[in-house]
Short mmCIF file of C-alpha atoms in Angstrom, two decimals:
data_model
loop_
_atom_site.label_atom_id
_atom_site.label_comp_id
_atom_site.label_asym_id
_atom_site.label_seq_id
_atom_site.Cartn_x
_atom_site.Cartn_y
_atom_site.Cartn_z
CA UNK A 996 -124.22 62.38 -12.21
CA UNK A 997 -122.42 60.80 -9.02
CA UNK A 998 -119.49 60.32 -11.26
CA UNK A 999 -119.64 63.98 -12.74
CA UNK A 1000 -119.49 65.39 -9.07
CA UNK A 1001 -116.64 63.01 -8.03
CA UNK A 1002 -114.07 63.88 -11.13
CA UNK A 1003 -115.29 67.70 -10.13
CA UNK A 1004 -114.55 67.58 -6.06
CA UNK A 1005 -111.12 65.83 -7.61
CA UNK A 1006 -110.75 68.77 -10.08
CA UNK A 1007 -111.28 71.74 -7.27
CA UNK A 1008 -108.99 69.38 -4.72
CA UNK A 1009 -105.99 69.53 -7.11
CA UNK A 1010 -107.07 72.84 -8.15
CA UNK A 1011 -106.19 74.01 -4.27
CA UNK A 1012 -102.81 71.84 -3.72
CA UNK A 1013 -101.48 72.30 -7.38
CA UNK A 1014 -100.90 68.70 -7.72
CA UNK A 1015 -103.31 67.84 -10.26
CA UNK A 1016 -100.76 65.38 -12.53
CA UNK A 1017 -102.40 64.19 -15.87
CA UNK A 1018 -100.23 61.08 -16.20
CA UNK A 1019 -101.30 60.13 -12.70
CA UNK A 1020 -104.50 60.68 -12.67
CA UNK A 1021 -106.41 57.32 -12.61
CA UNK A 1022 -104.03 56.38 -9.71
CA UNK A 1023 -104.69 59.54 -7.42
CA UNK A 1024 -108.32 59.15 -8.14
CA UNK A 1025 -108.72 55.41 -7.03
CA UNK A 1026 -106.07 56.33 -4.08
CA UNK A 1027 -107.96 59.98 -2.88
CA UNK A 1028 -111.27 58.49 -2.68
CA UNK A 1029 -110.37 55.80 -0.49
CA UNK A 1030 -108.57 57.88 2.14
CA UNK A 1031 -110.45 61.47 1.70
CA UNK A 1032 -114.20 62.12 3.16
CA UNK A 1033 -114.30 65.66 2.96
CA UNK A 1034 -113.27 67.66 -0.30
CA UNK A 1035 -113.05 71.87 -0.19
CA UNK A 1036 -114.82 74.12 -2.23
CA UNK A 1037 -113.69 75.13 -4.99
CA UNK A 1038 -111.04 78.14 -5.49
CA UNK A 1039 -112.87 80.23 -7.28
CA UNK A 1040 -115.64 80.44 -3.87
CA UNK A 1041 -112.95 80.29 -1.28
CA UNK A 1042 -111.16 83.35 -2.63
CA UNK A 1043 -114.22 85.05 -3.31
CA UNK A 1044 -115.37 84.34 0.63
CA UNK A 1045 -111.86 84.92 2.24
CA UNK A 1046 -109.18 87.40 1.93
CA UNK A 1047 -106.34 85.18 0.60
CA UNK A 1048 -105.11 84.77 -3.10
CA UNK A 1049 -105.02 81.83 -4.89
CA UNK A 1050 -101.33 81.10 -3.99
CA UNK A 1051 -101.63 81.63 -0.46
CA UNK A 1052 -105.33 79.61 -0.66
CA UNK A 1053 -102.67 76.45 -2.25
CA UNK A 1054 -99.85 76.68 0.21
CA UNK A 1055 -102.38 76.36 3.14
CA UNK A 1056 -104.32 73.54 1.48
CA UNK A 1057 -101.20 71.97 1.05
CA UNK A 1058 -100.13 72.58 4.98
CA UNK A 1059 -103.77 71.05 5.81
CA UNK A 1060 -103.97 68.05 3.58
CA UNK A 1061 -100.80 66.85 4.91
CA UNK A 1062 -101.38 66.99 8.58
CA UNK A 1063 -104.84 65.90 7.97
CA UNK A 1064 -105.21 63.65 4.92
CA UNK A 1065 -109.07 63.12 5.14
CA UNK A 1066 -109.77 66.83 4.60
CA UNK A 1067 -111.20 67.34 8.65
CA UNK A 1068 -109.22 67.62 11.61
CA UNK A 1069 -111.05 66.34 15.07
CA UNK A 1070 -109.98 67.54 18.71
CA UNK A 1071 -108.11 65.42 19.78
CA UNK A 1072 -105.82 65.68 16.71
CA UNK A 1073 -106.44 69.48 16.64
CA UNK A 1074 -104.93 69.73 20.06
CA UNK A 1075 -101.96 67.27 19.16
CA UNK A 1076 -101.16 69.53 15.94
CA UNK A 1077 -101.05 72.43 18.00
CA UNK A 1078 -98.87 71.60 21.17
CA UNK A 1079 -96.11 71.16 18.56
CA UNK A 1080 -96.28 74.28 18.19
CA UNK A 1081 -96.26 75.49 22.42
CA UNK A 1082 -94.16 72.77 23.43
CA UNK A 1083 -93.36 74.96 26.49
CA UNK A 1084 -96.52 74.54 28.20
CA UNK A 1085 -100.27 72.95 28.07
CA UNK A 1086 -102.12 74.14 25.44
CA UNK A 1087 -104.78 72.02 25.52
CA UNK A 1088 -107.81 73.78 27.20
CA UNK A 1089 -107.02 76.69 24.41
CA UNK A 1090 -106.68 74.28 21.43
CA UNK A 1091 -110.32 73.28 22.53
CA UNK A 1092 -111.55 76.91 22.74
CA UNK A 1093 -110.03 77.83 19.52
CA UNK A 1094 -111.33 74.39 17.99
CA UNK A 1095 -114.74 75.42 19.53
CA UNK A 1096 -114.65 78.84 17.51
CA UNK A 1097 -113.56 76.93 14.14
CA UNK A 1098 -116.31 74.39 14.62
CA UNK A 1099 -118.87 76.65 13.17
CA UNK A 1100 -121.14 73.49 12.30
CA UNK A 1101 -120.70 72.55 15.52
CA UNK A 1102 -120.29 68.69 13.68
CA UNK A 1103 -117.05 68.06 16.25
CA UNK A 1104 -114.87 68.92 13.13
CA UNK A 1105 -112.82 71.59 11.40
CA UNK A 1106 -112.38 71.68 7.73
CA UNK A 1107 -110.24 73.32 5.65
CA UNK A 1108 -113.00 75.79 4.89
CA UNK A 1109 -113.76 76.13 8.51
CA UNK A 1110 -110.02 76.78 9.08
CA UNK A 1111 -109.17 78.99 6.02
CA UNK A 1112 -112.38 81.38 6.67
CA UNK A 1113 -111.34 81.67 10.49
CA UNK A 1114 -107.75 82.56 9.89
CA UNK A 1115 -108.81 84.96 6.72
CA UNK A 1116 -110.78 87.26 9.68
CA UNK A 1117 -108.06 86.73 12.48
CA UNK A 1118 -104.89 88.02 9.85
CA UNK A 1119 -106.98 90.01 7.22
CA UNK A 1120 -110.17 91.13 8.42
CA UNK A 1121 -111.20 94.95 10.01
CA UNK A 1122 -110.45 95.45 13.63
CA UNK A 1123 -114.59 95.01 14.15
CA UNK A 1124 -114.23 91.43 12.11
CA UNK A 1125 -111.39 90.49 14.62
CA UNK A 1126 -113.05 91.85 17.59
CA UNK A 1127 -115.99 89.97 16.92
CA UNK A 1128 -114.74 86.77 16.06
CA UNK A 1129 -112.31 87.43 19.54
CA UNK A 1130 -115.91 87.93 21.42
CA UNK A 1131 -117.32 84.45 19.72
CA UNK A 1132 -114.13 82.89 21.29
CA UNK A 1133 -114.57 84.52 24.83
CA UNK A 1134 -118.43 83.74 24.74
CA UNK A 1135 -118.04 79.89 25.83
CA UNK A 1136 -121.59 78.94 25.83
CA UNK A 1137 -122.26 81.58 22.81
CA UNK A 1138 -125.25 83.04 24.63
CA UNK A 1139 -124.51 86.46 23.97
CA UNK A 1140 -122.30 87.73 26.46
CA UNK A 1141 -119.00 87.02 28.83
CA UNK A 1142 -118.73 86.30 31.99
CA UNK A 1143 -115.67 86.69 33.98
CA UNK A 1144 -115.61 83.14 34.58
CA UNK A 1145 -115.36 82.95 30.74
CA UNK A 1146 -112.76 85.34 30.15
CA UNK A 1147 -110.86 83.74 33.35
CA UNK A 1148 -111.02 80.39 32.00
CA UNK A 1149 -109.38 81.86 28.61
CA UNK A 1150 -107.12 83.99 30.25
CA UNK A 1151 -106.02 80.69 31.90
CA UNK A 1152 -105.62 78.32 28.99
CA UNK A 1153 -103.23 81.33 27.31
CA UNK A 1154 -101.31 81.88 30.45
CA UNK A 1155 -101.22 78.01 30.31
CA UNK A 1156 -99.97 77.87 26.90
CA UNK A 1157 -97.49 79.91 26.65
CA UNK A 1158 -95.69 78.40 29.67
CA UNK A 1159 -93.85 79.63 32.98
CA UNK A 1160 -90.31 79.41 31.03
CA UNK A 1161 -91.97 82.27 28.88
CA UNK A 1162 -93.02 84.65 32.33
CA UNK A 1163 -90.66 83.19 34.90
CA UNK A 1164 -91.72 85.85 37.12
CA UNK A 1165 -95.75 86.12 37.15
CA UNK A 1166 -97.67 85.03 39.59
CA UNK A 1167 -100.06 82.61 39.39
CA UNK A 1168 -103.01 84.80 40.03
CA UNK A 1169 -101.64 87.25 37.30
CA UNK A 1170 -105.22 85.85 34.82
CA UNK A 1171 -107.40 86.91 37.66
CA UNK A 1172 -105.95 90.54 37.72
CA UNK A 1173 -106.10 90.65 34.37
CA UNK A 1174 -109.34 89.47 34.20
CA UNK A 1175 -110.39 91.80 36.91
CA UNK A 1176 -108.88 94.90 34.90
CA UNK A 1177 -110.57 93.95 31.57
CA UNK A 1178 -113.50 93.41 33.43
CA UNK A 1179 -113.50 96.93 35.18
CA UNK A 1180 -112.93 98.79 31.54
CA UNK A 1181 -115.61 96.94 29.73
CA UNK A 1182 -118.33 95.92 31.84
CA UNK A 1183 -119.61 99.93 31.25
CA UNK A 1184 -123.09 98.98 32.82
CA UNK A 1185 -121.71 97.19 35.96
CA UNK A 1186 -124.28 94.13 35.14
CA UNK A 1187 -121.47 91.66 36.00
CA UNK A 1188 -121.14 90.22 31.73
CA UNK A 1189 -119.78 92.24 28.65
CA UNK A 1190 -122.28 92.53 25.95
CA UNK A 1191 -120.18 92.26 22.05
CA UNK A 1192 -121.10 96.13 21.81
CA UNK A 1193 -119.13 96.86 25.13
CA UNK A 1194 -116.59 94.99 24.11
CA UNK A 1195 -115.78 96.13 21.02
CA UNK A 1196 -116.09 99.50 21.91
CA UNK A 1197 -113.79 99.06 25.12
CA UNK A 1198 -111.72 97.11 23.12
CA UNK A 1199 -111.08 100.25 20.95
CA UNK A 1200 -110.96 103.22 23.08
CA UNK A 1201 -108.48 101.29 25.47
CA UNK A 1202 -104.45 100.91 24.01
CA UNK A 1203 -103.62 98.25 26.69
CA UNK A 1204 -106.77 95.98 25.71
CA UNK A 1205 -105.78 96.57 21.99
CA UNK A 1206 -102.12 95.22 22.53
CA UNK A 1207 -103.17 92.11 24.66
CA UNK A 1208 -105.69 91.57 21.58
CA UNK A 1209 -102.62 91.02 19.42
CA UNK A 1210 -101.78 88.19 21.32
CA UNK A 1211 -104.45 86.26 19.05
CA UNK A 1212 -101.79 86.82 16.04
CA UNK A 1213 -99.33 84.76 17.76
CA UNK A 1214 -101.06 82.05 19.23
CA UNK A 1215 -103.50 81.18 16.66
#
C-alpha cells in the first residue's frame, strides 16, 4: 500500500512539472524521495479548486519546485525569494504578512497548494474573493476586524517595499495619512476597527480605495 501511494504522489508530481521521463524513472524516484517531503495534489483537484488550467497549473509548479525543491517554502526563504524581486527597498515585514496569509495551516510553511490557491483568488477570483482575502491580510491577529494599527503596520511594510527611489518625494508620514483616510471612509460606525462587511462595502463604493487595492496585483 505504502508503495502504491509513493509511485502515485510521483505520478501527480510529474503530472504538474511535465517531466515525468519513462527511461528515467527508477533514477528520479530514488533521487525525489530523498530530497522532497511534501508532494501536491494531484491536477485533476488543483484545477478543479483553483482557477488556472492545466498549463498554467505546470509552469507554476515548475517556478516552485525549482526555488524550493522540497515542495514547502519557510519564512525565512519566503522573504529571501521575494526581495529579489523589490531589490529597491525592505520587503521583509510584508513578505511575513503575505507569508502569514498563505500559511493557511498555520504549520510555519507554504506549499505549492497553499501558494497556487492564494494567487488563483488574488489574479482570478470576484472582486468579493479578493476583497476578502485583502481583509484576511489586513486582519493581523485574524480576530475579525482591523485596527488602524493593523492597516498602519501594512501600509508601512508596502511603503517599505517599494522603496524611496520609487516616491522620492513622499513623506515619511504619507502611511499614516493614508491610513487615516481609509480609516475615515470605512470605519462607517466610528467604533475605531473595520468589520470585513465595512470593508468590502467601502472598498466598493469608493474609486480611490479600489485603485490602491490594485496595488496587491503588483506586489504579490
Amino acid at each position: 500500500m505504502k508503495a502504491k501511494n509513493r509511485d502515485q504522489s510521483l505520478s501527480d508530481s510529474r503530472e504538474l512539472d511535465g517531466s515525468y521521463d519513462q527511461l528515467t524513472d527508477s533514477v528520479e524516484d530514488d533521487f525525489e524521495l530523498s530530497t522532497v517531503c511534501h508532494r501536491p495534489e494531484s491536477m485533476d483537484k488543483l484545477q478543479e479548486q483553483t482557477k488556472f488550467t492545466k498549463k498554467e497549473l505546470q509552469v507554476l509548479y515548475r517556478g516552485f519546485k525549482n526555488e524550493c525543491p522540497c515542495g514547502v517554502v519557510n519564512e525565512e526563504n519566503f522573504q529571501h525569494i521575494y526581495s529579489q524581486f523589490f531589490p529597491q527597498g525592505d520587503s521583509s515585514m510584508y513578505a511575513h504578512f503575505l507569508f502569514e496569509a498563505l500559511d493557511t495551516n498555520k504549520n510555519g510553511s507554504v506549499s505549492f497548494e497553499d501558494f497556487v490557491f492564494g494567487l488563483s483568488i488574488i489574479l482570478r477570483g470576484t472582486i468579493n474573493d479578493r476583497l476578502n482575502w485583502a481583509f484576511n491580510l489586513y486582519d493581523l491577529n485574524k480576530d475579525g476586524c482591523i485596527t488602524k494599527e493593523e492597516m498602519l503596520d501594512i501600509m508601512k511594510s508596502i511603503y517599505d517595499m517599494m522603496g524611496k527611489y520609487t516616491y522620492p518625494t513622499m513623506q515619511d508620514d504619507a502611511p499614516r495619512e493614508h491610513v487615516e483616510s481609509f480609516f475615515q471612509k470605512m470605519d462607517r460606525n466610528k467604533d475605531g476597527v473595520v468589520t470585513v462587511d465595512e470593508f468590502i462595502e467601502s472598498c466598493k463604493k469608493d474609486e480611490n480605495i479600489m485603485q490602491s487595492m490594485q496595488l496587491f496585483d503588483n506586489v504579490i
